[in-house]
CSV table of C-alpha atoms and ligand atoms in Angstrom, one decimal:
chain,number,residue,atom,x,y,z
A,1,UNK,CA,-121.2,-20.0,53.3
A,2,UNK,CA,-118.0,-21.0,55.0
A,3,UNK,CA,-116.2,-24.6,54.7
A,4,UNK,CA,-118.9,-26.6,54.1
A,5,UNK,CA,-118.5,-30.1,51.9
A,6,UNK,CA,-120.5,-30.6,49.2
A,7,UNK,CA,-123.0,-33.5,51.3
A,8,UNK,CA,-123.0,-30.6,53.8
A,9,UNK,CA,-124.2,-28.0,51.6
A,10,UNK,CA,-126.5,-29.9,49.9
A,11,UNK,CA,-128.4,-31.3,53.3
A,12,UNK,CA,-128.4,-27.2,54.3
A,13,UNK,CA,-130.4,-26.6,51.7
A,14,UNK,CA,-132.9,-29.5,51.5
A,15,UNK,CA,-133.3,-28.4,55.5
A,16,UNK,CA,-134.0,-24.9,55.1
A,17,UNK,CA,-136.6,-25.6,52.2
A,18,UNK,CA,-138.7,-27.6,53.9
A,19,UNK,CA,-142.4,-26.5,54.6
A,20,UNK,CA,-141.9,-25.2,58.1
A,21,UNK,CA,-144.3,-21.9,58.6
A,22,UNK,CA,-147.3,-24.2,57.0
A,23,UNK,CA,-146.6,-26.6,60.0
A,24,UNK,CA,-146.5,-23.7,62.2
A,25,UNK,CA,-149.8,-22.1,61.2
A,26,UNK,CA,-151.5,-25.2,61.2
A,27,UNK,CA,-150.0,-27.0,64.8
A,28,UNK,CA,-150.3,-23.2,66.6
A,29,UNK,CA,-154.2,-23.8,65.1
A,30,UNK,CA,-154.5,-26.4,67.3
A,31,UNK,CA,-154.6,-25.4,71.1
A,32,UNK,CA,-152.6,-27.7,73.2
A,33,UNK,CA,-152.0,-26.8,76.5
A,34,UNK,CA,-150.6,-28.7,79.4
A,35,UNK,CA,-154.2,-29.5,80.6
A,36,UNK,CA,-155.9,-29.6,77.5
A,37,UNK,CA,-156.1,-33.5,77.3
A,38,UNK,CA,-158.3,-33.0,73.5
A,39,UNK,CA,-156.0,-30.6,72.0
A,40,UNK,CA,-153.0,-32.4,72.8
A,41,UNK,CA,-154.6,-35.7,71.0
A,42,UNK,CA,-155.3,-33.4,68.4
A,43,UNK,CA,-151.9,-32.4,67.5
A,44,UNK,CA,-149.9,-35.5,68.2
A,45,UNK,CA,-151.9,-36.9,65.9
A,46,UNK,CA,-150.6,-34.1,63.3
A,47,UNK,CA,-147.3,-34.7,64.9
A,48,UNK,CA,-147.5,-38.5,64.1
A,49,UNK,CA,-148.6,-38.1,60.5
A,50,UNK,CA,-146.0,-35.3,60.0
A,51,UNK,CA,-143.2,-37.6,61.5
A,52,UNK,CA,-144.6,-40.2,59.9
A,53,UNK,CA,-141.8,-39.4,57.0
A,54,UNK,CA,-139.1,-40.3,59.2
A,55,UNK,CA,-138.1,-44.1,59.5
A,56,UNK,CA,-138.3,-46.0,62.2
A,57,UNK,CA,-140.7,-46.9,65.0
A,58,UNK,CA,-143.4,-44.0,66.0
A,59,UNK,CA,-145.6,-44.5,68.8
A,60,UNK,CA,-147.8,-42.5,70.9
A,61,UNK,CA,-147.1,-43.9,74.9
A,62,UNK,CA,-149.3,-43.8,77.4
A,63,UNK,CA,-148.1,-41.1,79.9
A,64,UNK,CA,-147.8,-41.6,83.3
A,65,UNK,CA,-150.6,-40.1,86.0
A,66,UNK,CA,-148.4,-37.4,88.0
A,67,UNK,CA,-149.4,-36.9,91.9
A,68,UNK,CA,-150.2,-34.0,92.8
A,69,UNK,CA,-151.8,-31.9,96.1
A,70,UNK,CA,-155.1,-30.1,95.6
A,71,UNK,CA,-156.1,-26.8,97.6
A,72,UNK,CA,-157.9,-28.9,100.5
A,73,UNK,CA,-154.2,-31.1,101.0
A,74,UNK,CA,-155.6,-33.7,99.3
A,75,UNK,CA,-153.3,-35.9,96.8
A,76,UNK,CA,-154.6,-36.5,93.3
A,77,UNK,CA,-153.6,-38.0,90.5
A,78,UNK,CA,-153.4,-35.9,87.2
A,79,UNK,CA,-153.9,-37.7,83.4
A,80,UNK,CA,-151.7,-36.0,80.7
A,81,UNK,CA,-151.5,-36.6,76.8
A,82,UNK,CA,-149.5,-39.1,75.5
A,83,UNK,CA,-145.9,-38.4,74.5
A,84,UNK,CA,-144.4,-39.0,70.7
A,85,UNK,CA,-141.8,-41.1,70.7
A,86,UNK,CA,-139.4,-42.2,67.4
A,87,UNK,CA,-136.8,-44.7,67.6
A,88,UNK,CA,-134.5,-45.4,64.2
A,89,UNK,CA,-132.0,-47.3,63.7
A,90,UNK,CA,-130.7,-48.1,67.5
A,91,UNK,CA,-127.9,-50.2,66.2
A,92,UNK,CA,-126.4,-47.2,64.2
A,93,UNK,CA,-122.6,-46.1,66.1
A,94,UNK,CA,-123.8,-42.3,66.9
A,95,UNK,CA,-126.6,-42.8,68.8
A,96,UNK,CA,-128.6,-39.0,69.2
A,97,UNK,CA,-131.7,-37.8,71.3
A,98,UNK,CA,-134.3,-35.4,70.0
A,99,UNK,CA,-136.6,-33.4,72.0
A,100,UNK,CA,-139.3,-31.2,72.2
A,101,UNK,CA,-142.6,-30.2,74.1
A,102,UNK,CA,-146.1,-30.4,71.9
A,103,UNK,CA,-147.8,-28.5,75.1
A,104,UNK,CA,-147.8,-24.9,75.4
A,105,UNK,CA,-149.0,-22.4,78.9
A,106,UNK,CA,-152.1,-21.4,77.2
A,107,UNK,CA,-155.2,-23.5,78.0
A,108,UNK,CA,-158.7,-23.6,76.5
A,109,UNK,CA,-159.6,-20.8,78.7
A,110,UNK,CA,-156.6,-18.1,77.8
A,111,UNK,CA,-157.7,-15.2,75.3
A,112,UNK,CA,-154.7,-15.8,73.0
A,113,UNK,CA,-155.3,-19.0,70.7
A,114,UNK,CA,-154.7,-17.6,67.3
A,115,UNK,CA,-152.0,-16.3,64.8
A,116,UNK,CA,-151.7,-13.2,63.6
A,117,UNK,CA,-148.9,-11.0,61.3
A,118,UNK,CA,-147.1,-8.0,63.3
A,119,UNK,CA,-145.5,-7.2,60.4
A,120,UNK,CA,-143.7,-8.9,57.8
A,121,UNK,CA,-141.8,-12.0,58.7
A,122,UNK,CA,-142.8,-11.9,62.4
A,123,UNK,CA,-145.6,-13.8,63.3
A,124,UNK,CA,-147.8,-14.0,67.0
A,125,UNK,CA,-148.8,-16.7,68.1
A,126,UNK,CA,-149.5,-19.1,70.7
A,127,UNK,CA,-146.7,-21.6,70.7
A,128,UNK,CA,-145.0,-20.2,67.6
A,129,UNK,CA,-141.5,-20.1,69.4
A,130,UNK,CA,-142.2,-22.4,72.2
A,131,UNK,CA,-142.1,-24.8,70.6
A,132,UNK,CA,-144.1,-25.6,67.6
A,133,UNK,CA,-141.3,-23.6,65.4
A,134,UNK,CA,-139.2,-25.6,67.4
A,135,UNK,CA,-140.5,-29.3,66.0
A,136,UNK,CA,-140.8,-28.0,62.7
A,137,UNK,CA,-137.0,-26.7,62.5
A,138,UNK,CA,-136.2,-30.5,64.6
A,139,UNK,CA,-138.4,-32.6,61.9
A,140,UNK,CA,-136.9,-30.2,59.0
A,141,UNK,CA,-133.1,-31.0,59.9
A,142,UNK,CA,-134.0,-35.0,60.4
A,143,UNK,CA,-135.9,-35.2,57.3
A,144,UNK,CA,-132.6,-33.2,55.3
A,145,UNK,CA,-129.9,-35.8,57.1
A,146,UNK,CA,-132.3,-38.7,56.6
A,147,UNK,CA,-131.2,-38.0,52.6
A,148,UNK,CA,-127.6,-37.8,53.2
A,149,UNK,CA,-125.3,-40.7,52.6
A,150,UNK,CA,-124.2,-40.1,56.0
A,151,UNK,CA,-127.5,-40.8,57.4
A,152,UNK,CA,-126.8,-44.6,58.2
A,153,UNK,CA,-123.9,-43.7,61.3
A,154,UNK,CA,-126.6,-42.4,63.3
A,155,UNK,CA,-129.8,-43.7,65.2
A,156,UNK,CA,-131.4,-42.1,66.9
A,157,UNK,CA,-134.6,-41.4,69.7
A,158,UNK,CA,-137.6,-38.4,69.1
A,159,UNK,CA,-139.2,-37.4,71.9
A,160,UNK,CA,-141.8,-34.7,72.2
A,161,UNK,CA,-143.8,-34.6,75.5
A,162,UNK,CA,-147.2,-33.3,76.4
A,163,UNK,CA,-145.9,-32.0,79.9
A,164,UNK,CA,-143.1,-30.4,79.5
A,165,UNK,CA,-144.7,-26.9,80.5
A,166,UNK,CA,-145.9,-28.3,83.9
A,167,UNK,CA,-142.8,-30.0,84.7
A,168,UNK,CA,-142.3,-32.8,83.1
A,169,UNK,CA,-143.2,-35.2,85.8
A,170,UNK,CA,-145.0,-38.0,83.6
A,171,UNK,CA,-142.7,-37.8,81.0
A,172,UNK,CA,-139.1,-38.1,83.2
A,173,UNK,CA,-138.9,-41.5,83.1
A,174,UNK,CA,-139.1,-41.7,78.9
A,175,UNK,CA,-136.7,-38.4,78.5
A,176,UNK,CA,-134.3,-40.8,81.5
A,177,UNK,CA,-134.5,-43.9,79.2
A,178,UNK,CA,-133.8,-42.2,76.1
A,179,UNK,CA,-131.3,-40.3,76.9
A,180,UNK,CA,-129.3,-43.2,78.7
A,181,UNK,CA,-126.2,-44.5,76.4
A,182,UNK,CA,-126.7,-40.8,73.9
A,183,UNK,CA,-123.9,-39.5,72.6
A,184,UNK,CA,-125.3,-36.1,72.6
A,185,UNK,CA,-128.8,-34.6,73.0
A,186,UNK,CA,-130.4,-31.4,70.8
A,187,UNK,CA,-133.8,-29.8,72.6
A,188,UNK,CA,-135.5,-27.5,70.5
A,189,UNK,CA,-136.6,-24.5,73.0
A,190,UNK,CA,-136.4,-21.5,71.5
A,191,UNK,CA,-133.0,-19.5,71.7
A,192,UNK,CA,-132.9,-17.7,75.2
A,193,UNK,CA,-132.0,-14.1,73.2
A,194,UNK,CA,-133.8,-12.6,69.6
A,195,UNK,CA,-129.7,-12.8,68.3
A,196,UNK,CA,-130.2,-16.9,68.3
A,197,UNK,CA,-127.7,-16.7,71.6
A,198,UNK,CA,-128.1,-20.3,73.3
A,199,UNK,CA,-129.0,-21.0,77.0
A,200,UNK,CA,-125.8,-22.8,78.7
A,201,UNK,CA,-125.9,-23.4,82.7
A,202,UNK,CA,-129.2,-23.9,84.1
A,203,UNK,CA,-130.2,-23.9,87.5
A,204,UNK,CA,-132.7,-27.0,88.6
A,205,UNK,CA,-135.8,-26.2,89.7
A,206,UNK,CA,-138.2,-27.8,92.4
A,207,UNK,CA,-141.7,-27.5,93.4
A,208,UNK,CA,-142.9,-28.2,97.1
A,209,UNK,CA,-146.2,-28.5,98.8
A,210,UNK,CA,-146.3,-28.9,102.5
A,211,UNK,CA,-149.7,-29.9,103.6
A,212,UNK,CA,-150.0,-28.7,107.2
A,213,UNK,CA,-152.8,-30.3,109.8
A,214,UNK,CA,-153.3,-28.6,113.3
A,215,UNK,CA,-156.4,-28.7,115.0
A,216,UNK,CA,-159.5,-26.0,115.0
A,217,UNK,CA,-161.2,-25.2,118.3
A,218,UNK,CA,-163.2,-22.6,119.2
A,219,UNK,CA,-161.9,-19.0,118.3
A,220,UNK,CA,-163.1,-17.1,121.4
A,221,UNK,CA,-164.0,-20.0,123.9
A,222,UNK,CA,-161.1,-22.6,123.9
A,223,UNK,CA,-158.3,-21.4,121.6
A,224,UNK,CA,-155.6,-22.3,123.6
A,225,UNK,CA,-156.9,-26.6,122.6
A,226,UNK,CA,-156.1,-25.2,118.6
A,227,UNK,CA,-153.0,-25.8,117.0
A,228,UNK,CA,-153.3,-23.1,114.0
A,229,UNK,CA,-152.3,-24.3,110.5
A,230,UNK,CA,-152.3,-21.1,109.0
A,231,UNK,CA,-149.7,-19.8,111.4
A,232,UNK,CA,-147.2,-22.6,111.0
A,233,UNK,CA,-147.6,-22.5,107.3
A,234,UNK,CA,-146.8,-18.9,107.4
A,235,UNK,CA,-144.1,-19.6,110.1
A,236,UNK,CA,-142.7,-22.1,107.6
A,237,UNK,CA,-143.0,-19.8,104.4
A,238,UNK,CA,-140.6,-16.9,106.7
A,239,UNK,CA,-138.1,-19.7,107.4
A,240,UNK,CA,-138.1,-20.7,103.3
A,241,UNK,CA,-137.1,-16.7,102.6
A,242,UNK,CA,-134.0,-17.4,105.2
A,243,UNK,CA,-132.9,-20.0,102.6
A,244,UNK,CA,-132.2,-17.7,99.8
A,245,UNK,CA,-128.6,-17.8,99.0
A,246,UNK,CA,-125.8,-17.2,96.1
A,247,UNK,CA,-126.6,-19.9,94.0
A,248,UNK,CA,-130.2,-20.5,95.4
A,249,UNK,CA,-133.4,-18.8,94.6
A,250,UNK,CA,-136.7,-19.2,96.7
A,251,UNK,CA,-140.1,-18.5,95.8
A,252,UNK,CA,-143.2,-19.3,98.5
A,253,UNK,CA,-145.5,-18.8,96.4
A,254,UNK,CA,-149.3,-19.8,97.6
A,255,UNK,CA,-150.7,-20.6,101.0
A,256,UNK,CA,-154.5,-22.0,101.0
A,257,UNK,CA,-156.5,-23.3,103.5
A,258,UNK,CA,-157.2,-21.3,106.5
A,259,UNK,CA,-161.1,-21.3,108.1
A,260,UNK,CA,-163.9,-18.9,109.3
A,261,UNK,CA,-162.7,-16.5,111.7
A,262,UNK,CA,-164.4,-17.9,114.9
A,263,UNK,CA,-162.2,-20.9,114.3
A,264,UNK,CA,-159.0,-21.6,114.5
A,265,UNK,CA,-157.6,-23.4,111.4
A,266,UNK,CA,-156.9,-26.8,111.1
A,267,UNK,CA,-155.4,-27.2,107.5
A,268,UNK,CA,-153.3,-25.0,105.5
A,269,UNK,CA,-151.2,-26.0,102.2
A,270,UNK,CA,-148.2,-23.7,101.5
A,271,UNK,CA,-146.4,-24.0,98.1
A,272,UNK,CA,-142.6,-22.9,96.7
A,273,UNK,CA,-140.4,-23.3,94.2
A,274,UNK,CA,-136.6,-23.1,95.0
A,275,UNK,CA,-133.8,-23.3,91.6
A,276,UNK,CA,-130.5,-24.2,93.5
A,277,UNK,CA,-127.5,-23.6,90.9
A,278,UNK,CA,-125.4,-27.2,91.8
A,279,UNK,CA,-126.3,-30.3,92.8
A,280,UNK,CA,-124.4,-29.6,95.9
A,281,UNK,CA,-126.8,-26.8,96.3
A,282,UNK,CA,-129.7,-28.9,96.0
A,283,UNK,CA,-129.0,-31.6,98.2
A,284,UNK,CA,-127.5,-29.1,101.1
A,285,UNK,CA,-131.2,-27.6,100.3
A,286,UNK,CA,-132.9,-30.7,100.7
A,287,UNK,CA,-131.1,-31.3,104.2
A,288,UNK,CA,-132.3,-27.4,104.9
A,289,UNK,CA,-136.2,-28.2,104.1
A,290,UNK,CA,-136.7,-31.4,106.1
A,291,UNK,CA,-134.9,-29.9,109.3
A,292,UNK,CA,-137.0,-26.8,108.7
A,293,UNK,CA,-140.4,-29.0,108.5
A,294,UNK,CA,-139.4,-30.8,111.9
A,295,UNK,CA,-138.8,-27.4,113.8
A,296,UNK,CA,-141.9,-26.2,113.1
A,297,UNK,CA,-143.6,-28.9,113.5
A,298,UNK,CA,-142.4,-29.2,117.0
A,299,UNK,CA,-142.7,-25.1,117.8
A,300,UNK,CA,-146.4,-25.0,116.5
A,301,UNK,CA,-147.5,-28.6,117.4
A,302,UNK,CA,-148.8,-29.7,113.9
A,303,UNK,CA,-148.2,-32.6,111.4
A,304,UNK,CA,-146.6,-31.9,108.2
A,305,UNK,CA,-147.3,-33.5,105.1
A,306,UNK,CA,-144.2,-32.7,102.1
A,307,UNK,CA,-144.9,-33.6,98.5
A,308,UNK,CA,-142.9,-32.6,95.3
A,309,UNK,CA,-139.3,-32.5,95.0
A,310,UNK,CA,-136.9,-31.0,92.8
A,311,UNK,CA,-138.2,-32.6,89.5
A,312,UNK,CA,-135.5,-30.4,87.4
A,313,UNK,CA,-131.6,-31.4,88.3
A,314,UNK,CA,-129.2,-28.2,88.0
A,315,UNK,CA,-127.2,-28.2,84.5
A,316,UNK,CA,-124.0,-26.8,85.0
A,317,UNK,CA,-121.7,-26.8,81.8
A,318,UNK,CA,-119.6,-29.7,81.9
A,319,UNK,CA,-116.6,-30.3,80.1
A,320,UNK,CA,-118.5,-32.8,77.3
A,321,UNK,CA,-121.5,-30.1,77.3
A,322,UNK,CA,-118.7,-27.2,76.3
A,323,UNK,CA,-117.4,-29.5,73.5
A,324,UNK,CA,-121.3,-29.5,71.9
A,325,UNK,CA,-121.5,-26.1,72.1
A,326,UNK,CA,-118.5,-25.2,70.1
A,327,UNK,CA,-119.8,-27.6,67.5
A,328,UNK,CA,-122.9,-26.0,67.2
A,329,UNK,CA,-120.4,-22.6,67.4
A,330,UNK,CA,-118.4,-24.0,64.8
A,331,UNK,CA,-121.5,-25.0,62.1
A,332,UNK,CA,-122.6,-21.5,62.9
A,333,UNK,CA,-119.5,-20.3,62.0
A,334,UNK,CA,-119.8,-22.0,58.7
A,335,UNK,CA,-123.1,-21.0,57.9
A,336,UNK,CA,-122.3,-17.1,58.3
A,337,UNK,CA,-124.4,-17.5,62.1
A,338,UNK,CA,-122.7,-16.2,64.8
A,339,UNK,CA,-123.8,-18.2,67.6
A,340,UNK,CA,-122.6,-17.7,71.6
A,341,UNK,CA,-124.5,-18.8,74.6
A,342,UNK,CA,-124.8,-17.6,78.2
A,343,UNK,CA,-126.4,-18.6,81.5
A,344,UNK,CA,-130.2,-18.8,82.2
A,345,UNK,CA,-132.8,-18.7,84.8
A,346,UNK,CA,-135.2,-20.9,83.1
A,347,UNK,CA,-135.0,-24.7,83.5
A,348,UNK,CA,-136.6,-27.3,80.9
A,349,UNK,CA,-136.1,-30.7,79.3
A,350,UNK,CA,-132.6,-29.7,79.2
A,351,UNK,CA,-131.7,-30.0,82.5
A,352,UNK,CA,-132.7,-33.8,83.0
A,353,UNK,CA,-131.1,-35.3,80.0
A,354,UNK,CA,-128.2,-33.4,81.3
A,355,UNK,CA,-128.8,-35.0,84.3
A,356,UNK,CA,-128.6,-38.5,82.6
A,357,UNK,CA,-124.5,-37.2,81.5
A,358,UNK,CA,-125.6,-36.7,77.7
A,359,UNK,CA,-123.8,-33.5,76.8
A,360,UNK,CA,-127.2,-31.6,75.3
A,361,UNK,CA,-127.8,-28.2,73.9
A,362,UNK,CA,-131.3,-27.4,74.7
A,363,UNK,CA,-131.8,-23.9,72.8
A,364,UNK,CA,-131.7,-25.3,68.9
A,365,UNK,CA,-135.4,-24.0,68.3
A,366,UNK,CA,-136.3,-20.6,66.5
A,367,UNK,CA,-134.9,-16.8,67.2
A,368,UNK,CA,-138.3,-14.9,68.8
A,369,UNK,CA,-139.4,-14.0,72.2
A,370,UNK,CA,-141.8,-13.0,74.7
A,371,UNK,CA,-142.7,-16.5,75.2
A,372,UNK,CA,-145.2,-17.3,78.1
A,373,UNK,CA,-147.3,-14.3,76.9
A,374,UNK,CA,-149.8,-13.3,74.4
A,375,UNK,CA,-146.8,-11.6,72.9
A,376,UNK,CA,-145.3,-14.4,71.8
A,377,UNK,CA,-143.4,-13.8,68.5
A,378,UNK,CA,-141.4,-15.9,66.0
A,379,UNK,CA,-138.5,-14.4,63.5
A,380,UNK,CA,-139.8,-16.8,60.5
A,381,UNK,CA,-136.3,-16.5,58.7
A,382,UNK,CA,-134.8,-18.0,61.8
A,383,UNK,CA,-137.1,-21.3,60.8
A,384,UNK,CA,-134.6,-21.8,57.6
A,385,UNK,CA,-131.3,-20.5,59.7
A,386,UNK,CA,-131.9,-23.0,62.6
A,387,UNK,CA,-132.6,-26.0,60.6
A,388,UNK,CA,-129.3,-25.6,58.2
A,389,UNK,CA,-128.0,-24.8,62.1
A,390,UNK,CA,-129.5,-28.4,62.9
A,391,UNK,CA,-129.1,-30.5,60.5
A,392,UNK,CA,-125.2,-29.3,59.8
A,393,UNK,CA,-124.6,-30.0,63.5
A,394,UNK,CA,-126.3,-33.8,63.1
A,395,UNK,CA,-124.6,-34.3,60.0
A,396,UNK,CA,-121.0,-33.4,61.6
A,397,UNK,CA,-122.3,-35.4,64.9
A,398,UNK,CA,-122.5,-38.6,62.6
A,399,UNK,CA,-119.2,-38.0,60.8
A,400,UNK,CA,-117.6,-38.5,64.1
A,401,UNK,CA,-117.1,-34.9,65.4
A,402,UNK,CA,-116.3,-34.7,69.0
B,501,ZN,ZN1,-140.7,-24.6,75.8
C-alpha cells in the first residue's frame, strides 16, 4: 500500500473483511426482477435487516405507480417495489449520496436464477455484478467508515431502488431529492471493463410511445374513407431513422397494432429509444419529435398520442465530476489499483443525480461482466478491492478532499 494514514489503513481493512460473497450468494438467491413485485419484498427485507447495522433512519417508501402504454394504446399504471432509503446524520458538513438498484433484468420467468462456480473465484450468477456485489461492496465501505473517528464529518443518504433496470421512473423523484444539496454521489454499478476501468460521460436515454388512431374501413369496398395507422406509424418510424446524428443514437424499436387484412387499421403503437450525448442534443431532439409527429399527422390524416420522454438526462464530465474521479484515481493509486475511466453507451442512476449537479461516480461496484445475460460473472477478489476502493474514497471525502 501507498500513503495511506494509519485511520486510513485501518478502515481498508475492516472494509475488505467484511462478509460480502455470503451476502452475495444469499441476495442473488433471491430473484428480484424489475416486475417481480414478491421477490423484491423479499430482498429489501434482507436489505433492511443487513443495513439495519448502519445508523440512522431506514425506511422502506412506497414507490410511485409509473404510466405506461400497453399494446392496444392504452395507458396503465404499473406498481413497483418499494425503494430502501437511509438517512444519517443530515446535519453532518459532508453531506454524501449512496446508490444502488436491488432489481435485476431477470424475471420469474427467465432460466437463469441460480449461482454457480466457473472456476475458482469467479462466480455466475443472476445479479452477482449488477448489482448485488455492488450493495455488499457499498454496505461494506459504510459499515468500515461508520468505525472511523472521522465518521462524524459526514451524513449521508442510501438509496437502493427496485426500478432502476426499467428506468427508474418511480424512483426519480427520491434519487432528485436526495441528491439535491450532495457534495458528491458514489453508484455502485459494476465497473464498465473486467480491469475495474470506470464509466465517465454518459449519454441520456429516452423511451417513446406514439399511439397512433386512424380509422378502419373496409379493405376492398371503401378504402379510400380509412386513414391507416399502421402506415403512419411506419411513416413515422422512417422519419425517426433520419434523426440519427453524431452525438445521437435512434432505435424504433416495436410497432403493434395493425388489423385483419380486409381492414384497414385503425390503431397502431410504435416505440423508440433515442440516447442524445448533450443536453443541447436532447432538447434540439425534442423540437425534432414533436414537428415530426405534426407532419405526419397532417400527411396521413391521423391523431397522435406521445407518451414517455427522456427519463435519463445526458452526463457529460463536468469540471466538479473530473475532480471525483481523480479522487477515486488517487485512492486507487494508494491502494496499488490502477483505476482510469472512459466513455459509455449505457445510461443508469448515474446520469440523473448528475443531472441534479452532484459530481457522482457511478461505476464503484465489482470488476465482472457480461451483465444482462445468463453469463453474468463476478471477479470475487474485486469484492475486497472495491470496498478498501470505497471506503478510502469516503473516508478522504469526509476529511475535506476536493
Ligand atoms: Zn445495474
Amino acid at each position: 500500500m501507498g500513503e495511506l494514514t494509519s485511520i486510513e489503513r485501518e478502515t481498508v481493512e475492516r472494509a475488505s473483511g467484511e462478509p460480502m460473497l455470503d451476502q452475495v450468494l444469499a441476495w442473488s438467491a433471491v430473484n428480484s426482477g424489475s416486475r417481480n413485485l414478491g421477490g423484491l419484498e423479499r430482498i429489501a427485507d434482507l436489505l433492511t435487516d443487513a443495513f439495519a447495522a448502519l445508523p440512522g433512519a431506514l425506511r422502506l417508501e412506497q414507490a410511485e405507480k409509473v404510466e405506461t402504454v400497453d399494446s392496444a394504446g392504452r395507458a396503465t399504471k404499473i406498481e413497483h417495489g418499494r425503494h430502501l432509503h437511509l438517512t444519517v446524520r443530515p446535519m453532518a458538513p459532508v453531506q454524501l449520496l449512496f446508490t444502488g438498484h436491488m432489481d435485476t433484468v431477470f424475471g420469474l420467468d427467465h432460466a437463469f436464477q441460480e449461482t454457480r462456480w466457473l472456476e475458482d473465484g469467479v462466480l455466475n450468477g443472476p445479479g452477482v455484478a449488477d448489482m448485488k456485489g455492488g450493495i455488499a461492496v457499498m454496505l461494506a465501505a459504510l459499515k468500515a467508515v461508520e468505525r472511523s473517528p472521522l465518521a462524524d464529518r459526514i451524513g449521508y443518504d442510501v438509496v437502493i431502488n427496485s426500478d432502476e433496470e426499467v428506468g427508474s421512473l418511480s424512483s426519480a423523484p427520491l434519487l432528485a431529492r436526495t441528491a439535491a444539496g450532495k457534495r458528491a454521489a458514489l453508484t455502485y454499478e459494476p465497473a464498465a471493463l473486467p480491469d475495474g476501468t470506470l464509466a465517465g460521460a454518459r449519454p441520456g436515454s429516452g423511451n417513446f410511445a406514439i399511439v397512433v388512431h386512424g380509422r378502419s374501413a373496409h379493405a376492398g369496398r371503401n378504402p379510400e374513407d380509412g386513414r391507416n395507422a399502421l402506415l403512419a406509424a411506419a411513416d413515422l418510424a422512417l422519419r425517426f431513422d433520419r434523426l440519427k446524428r453524431d452525438g445521437l443514437t435512434v432505435n424504433p424499436s416495436r410497432i403493434e397494432g395493425g388489423s385483419p387484412s380486409n381492414v384497414v387499421p385503425d390503431l397502431a403503437v410504435l416505440r423508440v429509444n433515442l440516447r442524445p450525448r448533450t443536453p443541447d442534443i436532447e432538447a434540439e431532439t425534442r423540437n425534432a419529435i414533436d414537428a415530426m409527429i405534426a407532419e405526419v399527422a397532417e400527411a396521413h390524416d391521423v391523431r397522435m398520442e406521445v407518451s414517455g420522454g427522456f427519463g435519463r438526462p445526458p452526463k457529460p464530465l463536468t469540471p466538479e465530476a473530473e475532480g471525483l474521479f481523480n479522487l477515486v484515481r488517487q485512492a486507487g493509486a494508494d491502494l496499488g489499483q490502477t483505476i482510469g475511466w472512459q466513455a459509455s453507451g449505457g445510461v443508469c442512476d448515474g446520469n440523473n443525480i448528475a443531472a441534479c449537479g452532484v459530481p457522482v461516480v457511478d461505476t464503484m461496484g465489482v470488476r465482472g461482466g457480461k451483465i444482462h445475460s445468463s453469463e453474468e460473472f463476478l471477479i470475487v477478489d474485486s469484492l475486497a478491492e472495491r470496498a478498501a476502493l470505497s471506503a478510502l474514497t469516503i473516508l478522504r471525502l469526509a476529511g475535506g478532499a476536493r
